[in-house]
Short mmCIF file of C-alpha atoms in Angstrom, two decimals:
data_model
loop_
_atom_site.label_atom_id
_atom_site.label_comp_id
_atom_site.label_asym_id
_atom_site.label_seq_id
_atom_site.Cartn_x
_atom_site.Cartn_y
_atom_site.Cartn_z
CA MET A 1 18.14 67.32 5.25
CA ALA A 2 19.62 63.52 4.07
CA ARG A 3 22.16 62.41 7.00
CA PRO A 4 25.86 61.70 5.97
CA ALA A 5 26.78 57.66 5.97
CA VAL A 6 28.51 56.33 8.88
CA TYR A 7 31.12 54.15 8.72
CA GLY A 8 32.03 52.97 12.17
CA CYS A 9 32.11 49.91 14.68
CA VAL A 10 31.46 49.44 18.13
CA ARG A 11 35.09 50.36 20.29
CA GLY A 12 33.54 48.18 24.08
CA ASN A 13 29.68 50.50 24.38
CA THR A 14 31.34 53.64 21.87
CA LEU A 15 30.28 54.41 18.32
CA ALA A 16 33.09 55.08 16.51
CA SER A 17 31.51 57.30 13.97
CA SER A 18 34.32 60.19 13.09
CA ALA A 19 36.52 58.78 9.96
CA PRO A 20 36.10 55.68 8.00
CA PHE A 21 38.07 53.00 10.80
CA ARG A 22 40.67 50.38 10.30
CA ALA A 23 40.01 47.05 9.69
CA THR A 24 42.55 46.64 12.88
CA GLU A 25 40.56 48.50 14.91
CA CYS A 26 36.85 45.82 14.66
CA PRO A 27 38.44 43.16 12.64
CA ALA A 28 35.15 40.73 14.06
CA ILE A 29 32.98 42.19 12.72
CA LEU A 30 33.75 43.86 9.39
CA PRO A 31 32.77 40.85 7.87
CA ASN A 32 28.71 41.14 8.68
CA VAL A 33 29.75 44.71 8.08
CA TYR A 34 31.40 44.23 4.68
CA ASN A 35 28.19 41.77 3.94
CA ALA A 36 25.94 44.22 4.92
CA LEU A 37 27.17 46.59 2.68
CA VAL A 38 28.26 44.98 -0.39
CA SER A 39 26.49 41.36 -0.69
CA PRO A 40 23.11 40.28 0.24
CA SER A 41 22.69 36.62 2.28
CA PRO A 42 22.88 34.61 -1.07
CA LYS A 43 19.51 33.27 0.65
CA LYS A 44 17.31 36.72 -0.63
CA PHE A 45 18.09 35.37 -3.76
CA LEU A 46 17.57 31.50 -3.52
CA PRO A 47 14.25 30.42 -5.74
CA ILE A 48 11.45 29.48 -3.72
CA GLU A 49 11.50 25.71 -4.33
CA GLU A 50 8.13 24.83 -5.80
CA ARG A 51 8.73 20.41 -5.75
CA PRO A 52 7.62 18.36 -2.55
CA THR A 53 10.00 15.98 -3.24
CA GLU A 54 13.41 19.21 -2.51
CA ARG A 55 12.06 20.07 0.34
CA ARG A 56 12.81 19.67 3.57
CA ASN A 57 10.47 17.00 5.75
CA PRO A 58 9.85 18.30 9.03
CA ASN A 59 9.62 14.96 11.08
CA SER A 60 13.32 14.61 10.07
CA THR A 61 14.92 17.44 10.80
CA ASP A 62 17.25 15.90 13.63
CA ILE A 63 17.67 12.11 11.73
CA ASP A 64 21.53 12.82 12.02
CA ARG A 65 20.40 12.29 16.39
CA PHE A 66 18.29 9.11 15.61
CA SER A 67 19.33 5.59 16.36
CA ALA A 68 19.49 2.81 14.17
CA GLU A 69 16.31 1.74 15.13
CA GLU A 70 14.34 5.57 15.31
CA ILE A 71 15.89 5.68 11.85
CA VAL A 72 14.56 2.83 9.76
CA ARG A 73 11.08 3.13 11.92
CA LEU A 74 10.61 6.87 11.22
CA MET A 75 11.81 4.90 7.16
CA ASN A 76 8.83 2.98 7.48
CA GLU A 77 6.24 5.35 8.99
CA GLU A 78 7.33 8.02 5.60
CA ASP A 79 7.52 4.74 3.60
CA SER A 80 3.49 3.48 4.33
CA LYS A 81 2.44 6.55 3.11
CA ILE A 82 3.75 5.14 -0.66
CA ALA A 83 0.29 2.63 -1.33
CA ALA A 84 -1.97 6.66 -0.73
CA ALA A 85 -0.16 7.97 -2.97
CA VAL A 86 -0.17 6.03 -5.89
CA ALA A 87 -4.30 5.04 -5.18
CA ARG A 88 -4.63 8.07 -6.12
CA GLU A 89 -4.02 7.89 -9.24
CA ILE A 90 -4.83 4.80 -10.64
CA PRO A 91 -7.75 6.25 -13.11
CA ALA A 92 -4.15 7.67 -14.51
CA ILE A 93 -2.61 4.24 -14.18
CA ALA A 94 -4.74 2.55 -15.77
CA ARG A 95 -5.81 5.23 -18.97
CA ALA A 96 -1.88 4.96 -19.48
CA VAL A 97 -2.67 0.62 -20.04
CA ASP A 98 -4.90 0.89 -22.40
CA ALA A 99 -2.94 3.06 -24.67
CA ILE A 100 -0.06 0.50 -23.80
CA VAL A 101 -2.76 -2.21 -25.15
CA ILE A 102 -3.67 -0.36 -28.08
CA GLY A 103 -0.39 0.00 -29.23
CA MET A 104 0.31 -2.68 -28.94
CA ARG A 105 -2.35 -4.33 -29.95
CA ASN A 106 -1.25 -2.46 -32.89
CA GLY A 107 1.78 -3.21 -32.98
CA GLY A 108 3.42 -1.09 -30.83
CA ARG A 109 6.02 -0.71 -28.13
CA LEU A 110 6.66 0.19 -24.96
CA PHE A 111 9.52 2.32 -23.60
CA TYR A 112 11.19 3.78 -20.51
CA VAL A 113 13.03 6.54 -21.29
CA GLY A 114 15.24 8.44 -17.01
CA ALA A 115 18.19 9.46 -15.86
CA GLY A 116 20.05 8.03 -12.81
CA SER A 117 17.29 6.21 -10.49
CA SER A 118 14.58 6.72 -12.19
CA GLY A 119 16.10 5.27 -15.30
CA ARG A 120 17.15 2.16 -13.90
CA LEU A 121 14.00 1.33 -12.04
CA GLY A 122 12.93 1.45 -16.13
CA VAL A 123 15.85 -0.29 -16.96
CA LEU A 124 14.73 -2.85 -14.56
CA ASP A 125 10.93 -2.82 -15.79
CA ALA A 126 11.68 -3.74 -19.13
CA ALA A 127 14.15 -6.28 -17.66
CA GLU A 128 11.67 -8.15 -16.31
CA CYS A 129 8.58 -8.23 -18.97
CA ALA A 130 10.73 -10.68 -21.33
CA PRO A 131 10.95 -13.27 -19.18
CA THR A 132 8.20 -13.03 -17.63
CA PHE A 133 5.62 -13.11 -20.45
CA GLY A 134 7.28 -14.72 -23.13
CA THR A 135 8.11 -10.55 -25.02
CA SER A 136 9.72 -9.89 -27.47
CA ARG A 137 12.42 -7.89 -25.98
CA LYS A 138 12.46 -5.10 -28.23
CA GLN A 139 8.83 -4.98 -27.04
CA VAL A 140 9.45 -3.47 -23.59
CA GLN A 141 13.18 -1.11 -24.19
CA ALA A 142 14.52 1.16 -21.42
CA LEU A 143 16.24 4.30 -22.02
CA ILE A 144 19.06 5.83 -19.59
CA ALA A 145 20.93 8.31 -19.89
CA GLY A 146 24.18 7.71 -19.89
CA GLY A 147 23.37 4.95 -22.27
CA LYS A 148 24.68 0.90 -20.03
CA ARG A 149 27.82 2.66 -18.08
CA ALA A 150 25.12 4.75 -16.20
CA VAL A 151 23.17 1.12 -15.17
CA THR A 152 26.08 0.53 -12.63
CA SER A 153 27.69 4.04 -12.33
CA ALA A 154 27.27 7.50 -12.06
CA VAL A 155 27.57 9.75 -15.23
CA GLU A 156 27.23 12.48 -14.51
CA GLY A 157 26.73 14.94 -16.73
CA ALA A 158 24.13 13.42 -18.89
CA GLU A 159 20.62 13.65 -18.00
CA ASP A 160 21.91 18.39 -17.97
CA SER A 161 21.04 17.31 -22.52
CA THR A 162 17.17 17.83 -23.48
CA ARG A 163 19.47 17.11 -27.09
CA ASN A 164 20.78 13.72 -25.38
CA GLY A 165 16.66 12.78 -24.94
CA GLU A 166 15.76 14.02 -28.29
CA ARG A 167 18.57 11.17 -29.35
CA ASP A 168 18.31 8.15 -28.45
CA LEU A 169 14.45 7.62 -28.66
CA SER A 170 14.80 9.27 -32.39
CA ALA A 171 17.25 6.16 -32.87
CA LYS A 172 14.31 4.43 -32.74
CA ARG A 173 11.88 5.40 -35.58
CA LEU A 174 9.57 6.27 -33.44
CA THR A 175 5.48 5.36 -34.40
CA GLN A 176 2.31 6.93 -33.28
CA ASN A 177 1.39 3.36 -31.53
CA ASP A 178 4.63 4.19 -29.29
CA VAL A 179 4.55 4.16 -26.12
CA VAL A 180 7.17 6.66 -24.13
CA VAL A 181 6.62 6.44 -20.75
CA GLY A 182 9.40 9.13 -18.66
CA VAL A 183 10.47 8.68 -15.31
CA ALA A 184 11.69 11.38 -13.69
CA ALA A 185 10.60 12.62 -9.71
CA SER A 186 11.91 15.87 -9.93
CA GLY A 187 9.57 16.93 -13.34
CA SER A 188 12.09 17.84 -14.58
CA THR A 189 14.90 16.42 -16.14
CA PRO A 190 15.69 17.68 -19.31
CA TYR A 191 17.02 13.89 -21.08
CA VAL A 192 13.22 13.51 -20.21
CA LEU A 193 11.62 15.36 -21.33
CA GLY A 194 14.03 15.59 -24.58
CA ALA A 195 12.75 12.20 -24.74
CA LEU A 196 9.23 13.33 -24.59
CA LYS A 197 8.85 16.34 -26.74
CA HIS A 198 10.53 14.16 -29.80
CA ALA A 199 7.68 11.20 -28.66
CA ARG A 200 5.50 14.33 -29.02
CA SER A 201 6.20 15.05 -32.62
CA ARG A 202 6.02 11.47 -33.68
CA LYS A 203 2.28 11.80 -32.39
CA ALA A 204 3.50 8.37 -30.27
CA THR A 205 1.52 8.52 -26.39
CA THR A 206 3.10 9.87 -23.99
CA VAL A 207 2.90 9.46 -20.24
CA ALA A 208 5.27 10.78 -17.78
CA VAL A 209 5.59 8.91 -14.39
CA THR A 210 6.92 12.20 -11.85
CA ALA A 211 7.03 12.69 -7.92
CA ASN A 212 6.29 16.36 -8.78
CA ARG A 213 2.62 16.93 -9.67
CA ASN A 214 3.41 21.18 -12.00
CA MET A 215 5.58 20.71 -12.92
CA PRO A 216 7.11 20.12 -16.78
CA VAL A 217 6.89 17.18 -17.59
CA ALA A 218 3.81 17.78 -16.62
CA ARG A 219 3.22 19.67 -20.05
CA LEU A 220 4.72 17.07 -22.04
CA ALA A 221 3.04 14.69 -20.86
CA LYS A 222 -0.65 12.90 -22.75
CA ILE A 223 -1.06 10.63 -19.78
CA LEU A 224 0.00 12.10 -15.73
CA ILE A 225 1.22 10.26 -13.18
CA ALA A 226 1.96 12.14 -9.99
CA PRO A 227 1.92 10.10 -6.95
CA GLU A 228 2.64 13.23 -5.03
CA VAL A 229 4.86 11.44 -0.89
CA GLY A 230 6.48 14.76 0.02
CA PRO A 231 9.89 14.91 0.86
CA GLU A 232 12.30 12.30 1.35
CA VAL A 233 13.68 11.59 5.20
CA LEU A 234 16.89 12.42 3.33
CA ALA A 235 15.77 16.56 1.53
CA GLY A 236 15.95 15.15 -1.87
CA SER A 237 17.07 11.51 -2.40
CA THR A 238 14.20 11.12 -4.55
CA ARG A 239 15.28 6.88 -5.11
CA LEU A 240 13.30 7.07 -0.98
CA LYS A 241 9.66 7.59 -1.66
CA ALA A 242 9.28 8.96 -4.79
CA GLY A 243 11.51 5.85 -6.04
CA THR A 244 9.10 3.36 -4.12
CA ALA A 245 5.47 5.10 -5.49
CA GLN A 246 8.06 5.34 -9.37
CA LYS A 247 8.96 1.05 -9.42
CA MET A 248 5.23 0.57 -7.66
CA VAL A 249 3.58 2.94 -10.53
CA LEU A 250 6.27 0.31 -13.76
CA ASN A 251 4.91 -2.71 -12.26
CA MET A 252 1.03 -1.57 -12.44
CA LEU A 253 1.49 -0.65 -16.74
CA SER A 254 3.84 -3.45 -17.41
CA THR A 255 1.38 -5.70 -15.53
CA ALA A 256 -1.88 -4.92 -16.23
CA ALA A 257 -0.63 -4.31 -19.72
CA MET A 258 0.80 -8.23 -20.36
CA VAL A 259 -2.62 -9.63 -18.82
CA CYS A 260 -4.96 -7.94 -20.52
CA LEU A 261 -2.81 -8.32 -23.36
CA GLY A 262 -2.99 -12.88 -21.90
CA HIS A 263 0.24 -13.52 -21.50
CA ALA A 264 -1.22 -14.77 -18.14
CA TYR A 265 -3.78 -17.30 -17.56
CA GLU A 266 -5.51 -16.78 -14.45
CA ASN A 267 -2.52 -15.82 -11.87
CA LEU A 268 -0.21 -17.11 -13.63
CA MET A 269 2.47 -16.85 -15.61
CA ILE A 270 1.61 -18.03 -18.97
CA ASP A 271 4.14 -17.00 -21.56
CA LEU A 272 7.57 -17.47 -18.46
CA LEU A 273 10.42 -18.69 -20.41
CA SER A 274 12.48 -22.00 -18.72
CA THR A 275 15.75 -20.22 -19.57
CA ASN A 276 17.88 -22.74 -16.58
CA GLU A 277 16.36 -25.18 -14.12
CA LYS A 278 14.65 -22.76 -11.54
CA LEU A 279 11.98 -21.48 -13.87
CA SER A 280 11.85 -25.06 -15.40
CA ASP A 281 10.38 -26.14 -12.89
CA ARG A 282 7.65 -22.90 -11.86
CA SER A 283 6.58 -23.90 -15.63
CA LEU A 284 5.56 -27.78 -14.28
CA ARG A 285 4.15 -25.99 -11.13
CA ILE A 286 2.29 -24.13 -13.45
CA LEU A 287 1.10 -26.54 -15.89
CA VAL A 288 -0.22 -28.37 -12.54
CA GLU A 289 -1.94 -25.74 -10.81
CA ALA A 290 -3.85 -24.44 -14.59
CA SER A 291 -4.18 -27.39 -15.77
CA GLY A 292 -5.14 -29.75 -12.60
CA LYS A 293 -3.24 -33.24 -13.51
CA SER A 294 -1.21 -34.91 -12.26
CA VAL A 295 2.50 -34.38 -12.43
CA PRO A 296 3.91 -37.20 -14.54
CA VAL A 297 1.04 -36.14 -17.11
CA THR A 298 2.19 -32.97 -16.91
CA ARG A 299 5.89 -33.37 -17.17
CA HIS A 300 4.99 -35.70 -20.67
CA ALA A 301 2.49 -32.88 -22.29
CA LEU A 302 5.18 -29.96 -22.15
CA ARG A 303 7.95 -31.85 -23.41
CA LYS A 304 5.32 -32.89 -26.35
CA SER A 305 4.60 -29.19 -26.84
CA GLY A 306 8.74 -27.91 -26.36
CA ARG A 307 7.80 -26.46 -23.14
CA ASN A 308 5.80 -23.86 -25.53
CA LEU A 309 3.35 -23.72 -21.86
CA ARG A 310 -0.44 -22.05 -24.12
CA VAL A 311 0.39 -25.37 -26.45
CA ALA A 312 0.75 -27.46 -23.05
CA LEU A 313 -2.31 -26.03 -21.48
CA VAL A 314 -4.87 -26.94 -24.74
CA MET A 315 -3.39 -29.98 -24.56
CA LEU A 316 -4.38 -31.53 -20.58
CA LYS A 317 -7.08 -29.23 -21.09
CA LEU A 318 -8.35 -30.49 -23.98
CA ASN A 319 -7.19 -33.91 -23.91
CA VAL A 320 -5.81 -33.60 -27.33
CA GLN A 321 -2.57 -34.14 -29.57
CA VAL A 322 0.17 -31.45 -29.90
CA ALA A 323 -1.50 -30.72 -33.60
CA LYS A 324 -4.23 -30.43 -32.52
CA ALA A 325 -3.86 -27.48 -29.61
CA LYS A 326 -2.13 -25.88 -32.48
CA GLN A 327 -4.50 -25.07 -34.25
CA LEU A 328 -7.80 -24.28 -31.69
CA LEU A 329 -5.30 -21.79 -30.43
CA LYS A 330 -4.14 -20.12 -34.28
CA SER A 331 -8.45 -20.58 -34.57
CA ALA A 332 -8.33 -18.44 -31.30
CA GLY A 333 -5.85 -15.55 -32.30
CA GLY A 334 -3.72 -17.11 -29.65
CA ASN A 335 -6.72 -16.06 -27.18
CA LEU A 336 -6.04 -18.54 -24.81
CA ARG A 337 -9.29 -18.91 -23.04
CA ARG A 338 -11.21 -18.81 -25.88
CA ALA A 339 -8.69 -21.74 -26.98
CA LEU A 340 -10.14 -23.45 -24.71
CA GLY A 341 -13.57 -22.52 -24.72
CA GLU A 342 -13.42 -20.86 -21.58
CA SER A 343 -14.26 -16.95 -23.09
#
């Protein structure tokens, strides 16, 4: 025969089990009794966190007790793991670069899509391509959840809509020559998932840059780049190691693609846009380095070429006039090495 339920509390060392007790008899333990009988601990219902970036880092458990030097030393130690994590993804990064190069040679564009810190990193990389490589601002673009306002301010809830990601990217009228890079440290940002889903439907090449490999973005990306940097010093603060890894990857994607497309001569920015005094001085230094000519001669060629570094370099290295330099470049399909007879 089953024992009857016991309702009681401890009075001193004695269990009271006669009649249901009154709250005033043992108020100190009543909440615990109630929770035990009615509501199990919430932790029992929390899903197991599969994302390493959301877990707690055992090395920083007591970081709130550290001195300033101890904090930054620990952060530096954690950051030292990033390059190795990115190195493991080099084959995937190279495949993505090849896809971008092939796409752009056929008139395609590169799109970065992200939210929060990840989205801002995409905006940064896209913004730097035009002045660094002389490309059209339409050739490399970035979409961030929440629009331009989200670049400098948090736009709450903007990243939670897959529909917004689909809508923003659909306005770009994708083609199969475009490459869409979803940047999401978590690997599960709805805005990014929506954009990648739309890109797949348009047969564009999809790439995911994340810090968590086994996440939804992996199923939507043709190429997965996942430098797994592990838990952050502050749990879930993916602007730290994950963000640094993402920036390294985006730097590689854009720089390697542009170099392969001929936007560099040796290791010099031959298509640099001279939009201010500092960049004008840099353009002159680039030409002096590349041609081996004196500053006065180089400055004259640069002025004659209309500040076109490619044309000026052909003039200087082959000792030809502007018209002949332009003709050589056109015959070479814009390939500077070929125009110089160095290919």
